[in-house]
Tab-separated table of C-alpha atoms and ligand atoms in Angstrom:
chain	number	residue	atom	x	y	z
A	1	MET	CA	28.355	29.924	15.117
A	2	LYS	CA	28.061	30.640	11.397
A	3	ASN	CA	24.969	32.487	10.227
A	4	LEU	CA	23.040	30.061	8.022
A	5	LYS	CA	20.221	30.615	5.600
A	6	ALA	CA	17.659	27.847	5.618
A	7	GLY	CA	14.803	26.781	3.380
A	8	ILE	CA	12.139	24.519	4.838
A	9	ILE	CA	10.184	22.022	2.739
A	10	GLY	CA	6.953	21.057	4.515
A	11	PHE	CA	5.024	23.130	7.048
A	12	GLY	CA	2.855	20.615	8.872
A	13	THR	CA	3.230	19.679	12.538
A	14	VAL	CA	7.005	19.248	12.414
A	15	GLY	CA	7.719	22.164	10.068
A	16	THR	CA	5.679	24.523	12.243
A	17	GLY	CA	7.506	23.252	15.350
A	18	VAL	CA	10.857	23.860	13.667
A	19	TYR	CA	9.818	27.374	12.632
A	20	LYS	CA	8.772	28.250	16.194
A	21	VAL	CA	11.913	26.844	17.853
A	22	LEU	CA	14.148	28.616	15.308
A	23	GLN	CA	12.717	31.975	16.393
A	24	SER	CA	15.126	31.813	19.377
A	25	PHE	CA	18.176	31.384	17.138
A	26	LYS	CA	18.746	34.604	15.229
A	27	GLU	CA	21.866	33.223	13.514
A	28	ILE	CA	19.628	30.870	11.489
A	29	GLU	CA	17.584	32.813	8.989
A	30	ILE	CA	14.589	31.158	7.351
A	31	LYS	CA	14.538	32.342	3.728
A	32	LYS	CA	11.601	30.328	2.364
A	33	ILE	CA	9.098	27.683	3.390
A	34	ALA	CA	7.582	25.411	0.725
A	35	VAL	CA	3.995	24.337	1.327
A	36	LYS	CA	1.266	22.584	-0.665
A	37	ASN	CA	-1.391	25.228	-0.056
A	38	ILE	CA	-0.112	28.764	0.085
A	39	ASN	CA	-3.549	30.189	1.006
A	40	LYS	CA	-4.054	28.064	4.129
A	41	LYS	CA	-4.340	30.227	7.249
A	42	ARG	CA	-1.366	29.704	9.604
A	43	ASN	CA	-2.044	30.377	13.248
A	44	ILE	CA	1.409	31.604	14.137
A	45	GLU	CA	1.906	34.928	15.846
A	46	GLY	CA	3.810	37.461	13.734
A	47	PHE	CA	4.184	35.008	10.838
A	48	ASN	CA	5.274	36.574	7.548
A	49	GLN	CA	3.146	34.973	4.789
A	50	ASN	CA	5.736	36.128	2.216
A	51	LEU	CA	8.029	33.355	3.419
A	52	LEU	CA	5.691	30.819	1.837
A	53	THR	CA	5.991	29.375	-1.635
A	54	ASP	CA	4.186	26.514	-3.288
A	55	ASN	CA	7.194	25.852	-5.484
A	56	ALA	CA	9.915	23.952	-3.593
A	57	GLU	CA	12.263	24.482	-6.569
A	58	GLU	CA	12.586	28.056	-5.288
A	59	ILE	CA	14.316	26.584	-2.248
A	60	VAL	CA	16.544	23.897	-3.754
A	61	ASN	CA	17.711	26.209	-6.550
A	62	ASN	CA	18.054	29.341	-4.438
A	63	PRO	CA	21.759	30.346	-4.361
A	64	GLU	CA	21.255	32.187	-1.071
A	65	ILE	CA	20.121	29.080	0.823
A	66	ASP	CA	22.847	27.051	2.623
A	67	VAL	CA	20.725	24.326	4.178
A	68	VAL	CA	17.499	22.621	3.126
A	69	VAL	CA	15.324	21.303	5.936
A	70	GLU	CA	13.001	18.601	4.571
A	71	VAL	CA	10.097	17.756	6.851
A	72	ALA	CA	7.492	16.874	4.214
A	73	GLY	CA	7.948	13.085	4.166
A	74	GLY	CA	7.430	10.539	1.379
A	75	ILE	CA	9.614	9.704	-1.608
A	76	ASN	CA	8.096	12.035	-4.188
A	77	PRO	CA	8.895	14.847	-4.667
A	78	ALA	CA	11.339	14.829	-1.704
A	79	PHE	CA	13.890	12.590	-3.443
A	80	ASP	CA	14.240	14.724	-6.573
A	81	LEU	CA	14.180	17.952	-4.585
A	82	LEU	CA	16.943	16.823	-2.241
A	83	LYS	CA	19.069	15.526	-5.118
A	84	THR	CA	18.804	18.939	-6.768
A	85	ALA	CA	19.629	20.672	-3.477
A	86	ILE	CA	22.714	18.482	-2.961
A	87	LYS	CA	23.871	19.034	-6.562
A	88	ASN	CA	23.548	22.753	-5.819
A	89	GLY	CA	25.890	22.334	-2.841
A	90	LYS	CA	23.313	22.615	-0.065
A	91	HIS	CA	23.439	20.702	3.191
A	92	ILE	CA	20.366	18.672	4.090
A	93	ILE	CA	18.542	18.162	7.360
A	94	THR	CA	15.722	15.650	7.030
A	95	ALA	CA	13.193	13.824	9.193
A	96	ASN	CA	12.250	11.541	6.294
A	97	LYS	CA	12.928	7.942	7.407
A	98	GLU	CA	11.253	6.410	4.362
A	99	LEU	CA	13.453	8.406	2.005
A	100	LEU	CA	16.625	7.528	3.920
A	101	ALA	CA	15.678	3.842	4.097
A	102	LYS	CA	14.829	3.553	0.399
A	103	LYS	CA	17.094	6.115	-1.253
A	104	GLY	CA	19.725	6.823	1.402
A	105	GLU	CA	22.546	5.088	-0.434
A	106	GLU	CA	22.158	7.312	-3.513
A	107	LEU	CA	21.658	10.495	-1.499
A	108	PHE	CA	24.649	9.871	0.767
A	109	ARG	CA	26.881	9.015	-2.208
A	110	LEU	CA	25.875	12.228	-3.941
A	111	ALA	CA	26.370	14.228	-0.738
A	112	LYS	CA	29.885	12.830	-0.340
A	113	GLU	CA	30.744	13.807	-3.927
A	114	LYS	CA	29.445	17.318	-3.343
A	115	ASN	CA	31.039	17.699	0.089
A	116	VAL	CA	27.803	18.375	1.865
A	117	VAL	CA	26.202	16.558	4.795
A	118	ILE	CA	22.810	14.977	5.358
A	119	LEU	CA	21.794	15.080	9.018
A	120	TYR	CA	18.730	13.168	10.179
A	121	GLU	CA	18.452	13.053	13.960
A	122	ALA	CA	14.668	13.548	13.705
A	123	ALA	CA	14.174	10.595	11.348
A	124	VAL	CA	14.603	8.000	14.101
A	125	ALA	CA	12.683	8.253	17.365
A	126	GLY	CA	11.716	11.944	17.037
A	127	GLY	CA	13.158	13.826	19.992
A	128	ILE	CA	15.477	11.096	21.304
A	129	PRO	CA	19.123	11.897	20.533
A	130	ILE	CA	20.412	8.653	19.025
A	131	ILE	CA	21.953	9.280	15.582
A	132	MET	CA	24.444	11.940	16.670
A	133	PRO	CA	25.513	10.026	19.826
A	134	ILE	CA	26.231	6.919	17.735
A	135	LYS	CA	28.205	8.933	15.175
A	136	THR	CA	30.185	10.915	17.711
A	137	ILE	CA	30.631	10.028	21.376
A	138	LEU	CA	29.897	6.305	20.871
A	139	SER	CA	32.261	5.927	17.927
A	140	ALA	CA	34.772	4.006	20.070
A	141	ASN	CA	32.222	1.212	20.304
A	142	LYS	CA	31.473	-1.892	18.348
A	143	ILE	CA	27.700	-1.957	18.583
A	144	THR	CA	26.386	-5.498	18.267
A	145	LYS	CA	22.762	-5.287	19.302
A	146	ILE	CA	19.745	-2.964	19.138
A	147	ALA	CA	16.302	-3.675	20.567
A	148	ALA	CA	13.858	-0.806	20.304
A	149	ILE	CA	10.332	0.512	20.369
A	150	LEU	CA	10.406	2.928	17.442
A	151	ASN	CA	6.733	3.478	16.707
A	152	GLY	CA	4.575	5.432	19.114
A	153	THR	CA	1.245	4.670	17.432
A	154	THR	CA	1.559	0.905	17.807
A	155	ASN	CA	2.960	1.215	21.317
A	156	TYR	CA	-0.060	3.317	22.252
A	157	ILE	CA	-2.486	0.768	20.759
A	158	LEU	CA	-0.772	-2.193	22.460
A	159	THR	CA	-0.711	-0.316	25.792
A	160	LYS	CA	-4.482	0.222	25.607
A	161	MET	CA	-5.020	-3.430	24.661
A	162	HIS	CA	-3.058	-4.441	27.779
A	163	GLU	CA	-4.520	-1.908	30.175
A	164	GLN	CA	-8.156	-1.973	29.087
A	165	GLY	CA	-8.474	-5.386	27.435
A	166	LEU	CA	-9.527	-3.683	24.169
A	167	SER	CA	-9.485	-5.456	20.824
A	168	TYR	CA	-6.991	-4.205	18.253
A	169	GLU	CA	-9.805	-2.623	16.226
A	170	VAL	CA	-11.260	-0.656	19.169
A	171	ALA	CA	-7.821	0.455	20.402
A	172	LEU	CA	-6.945	1.640	16.869
A	173	LYS	CA	-10.180	3.621	16.635
A	174	GLN	CA	-9.439	5.318	19.971
A	175	ALA	CA	-5.897	6.094	18.826
A	176	GLN	CA	-7.293	7.649	15.636
A	177	GLU	CA	-9.817	9.752	17.584
A	178	LEU	CA	-7.012	11.052	19.822
A	179	GLY	CA	-4.766	11.853	16.853
A	180	TYR	CA	-2.140	9.181	17.615
A	181	ALA	CA	-3.000	7.102	14.559
A	182	GLU	CA	-3.563	8.335	11.026
A	183	THR	CA	-6.785	7.758	9.044
A	184	ASP	CA	-4.856	5.233	6.974
A	185	PRO	CA	-2.778	3.622	9.742
A	186	THR	CA	-0.997	1.069	7.506
A	187	GLY	CA	2.467	2.638	7.714
A	188	ASP	CA	2.465	2.401	11.493
A	189	VAL	CA	0.415	-0.728	12.295
A	190	GLU	CA	2.026	-2.916	9.643
A	191	GLY	CA	5.507	-2.012	10.879
A	192	PHE	CA	6.730	-0.044	7.824
A	193	ASP	CA	7.620	3.065	9.874
A	194	ALA	CA	9.576	1.012	12.423
A	195	ALA	CA	11.321	-0.890	9.603
A	196	TYR	CA	12.513	2.356	7.969
A	197	LYS	CA	13.837	3.543	11.320
A	198	ILE	CA	15.644	0.302	12.210
A	199	SER	CA	17.236	0.188	8.746
A	200	VAL	CA	18.700	3.665	9.339
A	201	LEU	CA	19.677	2.906	12.925
A	202	SER	CA	21.271	-0.473	12.214
A	203	THR	CA	23.186	0.946	9.231
A	204	ILE	CA	24.978	3.508	11.384
A	205	SER	CA	25.268	1.218	14.410
A	206	PHE	CA	26.812	-1.701	12.537
A	207	ASN	CA	28.761	0.456	10.045
A	208	GLN	CA	27.336	-1.296	7.000
A	209	ARG	CA	24.394	-0.559	4.791
A	210	VAL	CA	21.325	-2.512	5.893
A	211	SER	CA	18.817	-2.944	3.069
A	212	ILE	CA	15.175	-2.161	3.830
A	213	ASP	CA	14.161	-4.816	1.281
A	214	LYS	CA	15.746	-7.564	3.383
A	215	ILE	CA	14.237	-6.557	6.726
A	216	TYR	CA	11.612	-9.031	7.900
A	217	ARG	CA	8.495	-7.094	8.938
A	218	GLU	CA	5.298	-7.996	10.717
A	219	GLY	CA	2.810	-5.518	12.231
A	220	ILE	CA	0.430	-5.694	15.172
A	221	THR	CA	-2.880	-6.282	13.378
A	222	LYS	CA	-3.005	-10.000	14.219
A	223	ILE	CA	-2.639	-9.538	17.991
A	224	LYS	CA	-5.805	-10.711	19.690
A	225	PRO	CA	-7.113	-10.045	23.201
A	226	GLN	CA	-6.449	-13.726	23.974
A	227	ASP	CA	-2.728	-13.197	23.163
A	228	ILE	CA	-2.589	-10.202	25.479
A	229	LYS	CA	-4.319	-12.225	28.219
A	230	SER	CA	-1.986	-15.216	27.845
A	231	ALA	CA	1.061	-12.938	27.727
A	232	LYS	CA	-0.054	-11.273	30.976
A	233	GLU	CA	-0.601	-14.632	32.686
A	234	LEU	CA	2.869	-15.761	31.644
A	235	GLY	CA	4.583	-12.533	32.821
A	236	TYR	CA	5.014	-10.710	29.501
A	237	ARG	CA	3.855	-7.571	27.652
A	238	ILE	CA	3.407	-7.589	23.884
A	239	LYS	CA	5.414	-4.851	22.128
A	240	LEU	CA	6.301	-4.069	18.519
A	241	ILE	CA	10.062	-4.527	18.624
A	242	ALA	CA	12.523	-3.340	16.008
A	243	MET	CA	15.736	-5.243	16.473
A	244	GLY	CA	19.118	-5.692	14.923
A	245	GLN	CA	22.118	-7.803	15.809
A	246	VAL	CA	25.504	-8.730	14.454
A	247	LEU	CA	25.868	-12.502	14.566
A	248	GLU	CA	29.087	-14.356	15.377
A	249	ASN	CA	29.600	-15.120	11.672
A	250	GLY	CA	29.417	-11.390	10.902
A	251	LYS	CA	25.999	-11.626	9.230
A	252	ILE	CA	23.274	-9.211	10.260
A	253	ASP	CA	19.827	-10.048	11.622
A	254	VAL	CA	17.441	-7.076	11.394
A	255	ARG	CA	13.665	-7.316	11.770
A	256	VAL	CA	10.467	-5.741	13.060
A	257	HIS	CA	7.732	-7.827	14.662
A	258	PRO	CA	5.613	-8.002	17.782
A	259	MET	CA	7.230	-9.840	20.678
A	260	LEU	CA	6.300	-11.061	24.112
A	261	VAL	CA	8.692	-9.033	26.253
A	262	SER	CA	9.351	-10.232	29.796
A	263	LYS	CA	7.848	-7.853	32.364
A	264	LYS	CA	11.345	-7.611	33.899
A	265	HIS	CA	12.793	-6.187	30.665
A	266	LEU	CA	13.098	-2.388	30.527
A	267	LEU	CA	11.327	-2.224	27.153
A	268	ALA	CA	8.235	-3.863	28.717
A	269	LYS	CA	7.853	-0.761	30.884
A	270	ILE	CA	7.744	1.703	27.942
A	271	ASP	CA	4.086	2.572	27.494
A	272	ASN	CA	1.775	4.782	25.443
A	273	ALA	CA	3.426	6.663	22.566
A	274	THR	CA	6.917	6.702	24.120
A	275	ASN	CA	9.879	5.329	22.154
A	276	SER	CA	12.911	3.570	23.590
A	277	ILE	CA	16.156	2.194	22.191
A	278	MET	CA	18.481	-0.295	23.903
A	279	LEU	CA	21.980	-0.577	22.496
A	280	THR	CA	24.677	-3.028	23.410
A	281	GLY	CA	28.214	-2.083	22.512
A	282	TYR	CA	31.794	-2.679	23.516
A	283	PRO	CA	33.245	-1.033	25.570
A	284	VAL	CA	30.188	0.901	26.734
A	285	GLY	CA	27.913	-2.034	27.641
A	286	ASP	CA	24.149	-1.581	27.635
A	287	LEU	CA	22.535	1.816	27.076
A	288	ILE	CA	18.904	2.821	26.985
A	289	PHE	CA	17.513	6.001	25.419
A	290	THR	CA	13.871	6.848	26.109
A	291	GLY	CA	11.606	9.751	25.170
A	292	ALA	CA	9.071	11.195	22.762
A	293	GLY	CA	9.301	9.605	19.327
A	294	ALA	CA	7.017	12.108	17.623
A	295	GLY	CA	5.272	15.454	18.148
A	296	ALA	CA	6.073	18.977	16.994
A	297	GLU	CA	8.368	20.067	19.813
A	298	PRO	CA	10.406	16.889	20.431
A	299	THR	CA	10.958	16.462	16.685
A	300	ALA	CA	11.872	20.156	16.329
A	301	SER	CA	14.450	19.640	19.099
A	302	SER	CA	16.251	17.138	16.848
A	303	VAL	CA	15.867	19.119	13.605
A	304	VAL	CA	17.049	22.386	15.124
A	305	GLY	CA	19.832	20.553	16.989
A	306	ASP	CA	21.131	19.274	13.629
A	307	ILE	CA	20.949	22.780	12.132
A	308	LEU	CA	22.937	24.210	15.050
A	309	VAL	CA	25.576	21.442	14.861
A	310	LEU	CA	25.974	22.234	11.174
A	311	ALA	CA	26.229	25.972	11.885
A	312	SER	CA	28.973	25.336	14.474
A	313	GLU	CA	30.907	23.057	12.148
A	314	LEU	CA	30.723	25.501	9.258
A	315	GLU	CA	32.002	28.238	11.537
A	316	ALA	CA	35.231	26.231	12.007
A	317	SER	CA	35.653	25.186	8.387
A	318	ASP	CA	33.796	25.369	5.092
A	319	LYS	CA	33.835	21.584	5.036
A	320	PRO	CA	31.777	19.826	7.717
A	321	LEU	CA	33.697	17.600	10.117
A	322	PRO	CA	34.097	13.986	8.979
A	323	GLN	CA	32.025	12.635	11.854
A	324	THR	CA	28.811	13.934	10.367
A	325	ILE	CA	29.547	12.465	6.914
A	326	CYS	CA	28.232	9.000	5.978
A	327	HIS	CA	30.904	6.309	5.496
A	328	HIS	CA	28.756	3.237	4.962
A	329	ASP	CA	29.927	1.833	1.670
A	330	LYS	CA	29.846	-1.848	2.649
A	331	ASN	CA	26.570	-3.731	2.212
A	332	ALA	CA	25.474	-5.901	5.131
A	333	VAL	CA	24.841	-9.609	4.584
A	334	GLN	CA	21.363	-9.942	6.080
A	335	ILE	CA	19.915	-13.293	7.117
A	336	GLU	CA	16.411	-14.497	6.305
A	337	ILE	CA	13.807	-14.911	9.040
A	338	GLY	CA	13.945	-18.714	8.638
A	339	ASP	CA	17.573	-18.690	9.778
A	340	THR	CA	16.934	-16.700	12.954
A	341	TYR	CA	16.860	-18.226	16.435
A	342	ASN	CA	14.262	-17.178	18.999
A	343	GLU	CA	12.109	-18.325	21.829
A	344	TYR	CA	8.521	-18.607	20.616
A	345	TYR	CA	4.962	-18.203	21.843
A	346	ILE	CA	2.587	-20.465	19.908
A	347	SER	CA	-1.154	-20.229	20.456
A	348	ILE	CA	-2.825	-23.414	19.214
A	349	ASN	CA	-6.526	-24.173	18.915
A	350	ALA	CA	-7.007	-27.945	19.407
A	351	SER	CA	-9.994	-30.302	19.600
A	352	ASN	CA	-10.811	-31.536	23.056
A	353	ASN	CA	-9.299	-34.961	22.288
A	354	PRO	CA	-7.186	-37.163	24.535
A	355	GLY	CA	-3.543	-36.849	23.453
A	356	ALA	CA	-3.723	-33.361	21.846
A	357	ILE	CA	-0.944	-32.044	24.046
A	358	GLY	CA	0.982	-35.269	23.395
A	359	ILE	CA	0.780	-34.640	19.633
A	360	ILE	CA	2.017	-31.062	20.055
A	361	GLY	CA	4.888	-32.314	22.224
A	362	THR	CA	5.821	-35.071	19.773
A	363	ILE	CA	5.838	-32.728	16.775
A	364	CYS	CA	7.936	-30.168	18.675
A	365	GLY	CA	10.342	-32.928	19.780
A	366	ARG	CA	10.976	-34.249	16.301
A	367	ASN	CA	11.672	-30.721	15.033
A	368	ASN	CA	14.334	-29.948	17.680
A	369	ILE	CA	11.967	-27.695	19.616
A	370	ASN	CA	12.204	-27.833	23.378
A	371	ILE	CA	9.058	-26.656	25.187
A	372	SER	CA	9.646	-24.559	28.295
A	373	THR	CA	6.005	-23.747	29.250
A	374	ILE	CA	2.662	-25.178	28.216
A	375	MET	CA	-0.657	-23.714	29.350
A	376	GLN	CA	-4.280	-24.716	28.831
A	377	ASN	CA	-7.140	-22.992	30.645
A	378	GLY	CA	-10.061	-25.418	30.382
A	379	ILE	CA	-12.274	-26.205	27.422
A	380	LYS	CA	-14.253	-23.687	25.341
A	381	GLU	CA	-17.958	-23.926	24.479
A	382	ASP	CA	-17.159	-25.298	21.024
A	383	ASN	CA	-15.289	-28.232	22.653
A	384	THR	CA	-11.874	-26.943	21.624
A	385	ALA	CA	-9.030	-25.746	23.814
A	386	GLU	CA	-6.531	-22.907	23.488
A	387	ILE	CA	-3.112	-24.349	24.195
A	388	VAL	CA	-0.235	-21.919	24.607
A	389	VAL	CA	3.326	-23.138	24.223
A	390	ILE	CA	6.496	-21.207	25.003
A	391	THR	CA	9.616	-22.768	23.524
A	392	GLU	CA	13.275	-22.583	24.362
A	393	ILE	CA	15.535	-21.028	21.718
A	394	SER	CA	14.690	-22.694	18.390
A	395	LYS	CA	15.369	-22.109	14.730
A	396	GLU	CA	12.533	-20.315	12.935
A	397	SER	CA	12.533	-22.779	10.020
A	398	ASP	CA	12.093	-25.668	12.517
A	399	ILE	CA	9.172	-23.832	14.088
A	400	GLN	CA	7.528	-23.244	10.714
A	401	LYS	CA	7.940	-26.932	9.848
A	402	ALA	CA	6.437	-27.977	13.190
A	403	LEU	CA	3.438	-25.659	12.735
A	404	LYS	CA	2.788	-27.156	9.305
A	405	GLU	CA	2.905	-30.674	10.762
A	406	MET	CA	0.571	-29.656	13.574
A	407	LEU	CA	-1.980	-28.372	11.071
A	408	GLU	CA	-1.847	-31.725	9.277
A	409	SER	CA	-2.947	-33.484	12.464
A	410	ASP	CA	-6.723	-33.995	12.833
A	411	CYS	CA	-6.926	-32.651	16.364
A	412	ILE	CA	-5.137	-29.304	15.737
A	413	LYS	CA	-7.731	-26.887	14.351
A	414	ASN	CA	-5.639	-23.769	13.936
A	415	ILE	CA	-2.441	-21.984	14.836
A	416	ASP	CA	-3.985	-18.812	16.218
A	417	ASN	CA	-0.716	-16.951	16.572
A	418	LEU	CA	3.027	-17.272	16.513
A	419	LEU	CA	5.050	-14.605	18.254
A	420	ARG	CA	8.666	-14.340	19.238
A	421	VAL	CA	9.711	-13.869	22.857
A	422	MET	CA	12.318	-11.605	24.489
A	423	ASN	CA	13.444	-12.227	28.060
B	1	LIG	N1	4.156	7.649	13.040
B	1	LIG	C1	5.296	7.586	13.892
B	1	LIG	C2	4.938	6.948	15.214
B	1	LIG	C3	5.921	8.904	14.196
B	1	LIG	O1	3.790	6.583	15.451
B	1	LIG	O2	5.839	6.758	16.008
B	1	LIG	C4	6.664	9.467	13.025
B	1	LIG	O3	7.629	8.589	12.564
């Protein structure tokens, strides 16, 4: 293995984990660590404060450094720093999913020009090895489908809502108190984090660049205890699913939204902050990868793994092996949510009038929607009823049209929720 000199940008949870794990690998020398606050006390045994700098330029412009490890996150200043590092001929290891999703195309193009690699195992699903397996040992496959739980925070919140009947707000507060959710949880609970990850994962899986701007995204903030209760009664768990598939016409369907997942499905059994990825490919068939999607040590496993792969490759040749280089020049043709086909869960609040279910059935019928299950549990105190419908596979635009027609009818008070279903 080649001796490499590394500079680390970011010394929070992940950066500290990487530092500690690297102590066992003497062939990787840490030259500098860029931090925001150089005076902050670091509780690391034997730590040499002189490694710290508050000027990351000292890393990306340092001729001695071979590889820049970016674990700071965000677009600014990471984007400019990594561009400078690449222009200076440095390899990049990053855990920054947002940067890869939004600026990956430019960074990878620049890296190709400069003959350096960008490795990012830690950017998707923390400690789960998924990027390198797809690029290497699975490269004989045509991957056509991904269904995944890629965000631990939301999976934790949904698990508590299922297990303890908590509202979303209470479950979020608990998750924040336990350190699973951030003070501003938007990135996780609105599905941004999962969308960045599925854009990266579907790009390498389908061998074409999937644009983050065209990924349909919905978070978990609208899930109510009544949805969880109905899902349970019908044999489902609600999960935030990131999915991608190659359609028969070659177009790509990539999205993030909550789904009712059949209790028999393996993803329904993934609880708390665990992540899981199901892939379908030919010739391999179905695969499932499960493990910790965040945390200092699991994420350090992926970051340090990438550094060691790079060190081995550079031992054999000054140029990294082609398998770690990005080849995704073609842009995917991504379909809109209205053109997708799904089974649906529709929770409808209706007046306690004779014929309400008949109206729902008629509207579904004239919009090509076939109902597979309909459930009503009595009448509420306000003389309305909660009617839950599960449909057979239908086109999203037909569903949206039917919901609009339902709301025009006097006896339908509200569409309380619309969720997609996975069996
Ligand atoms: N915030 C992410 C999660 C981990 O909750 O899974 C880092 O991407």
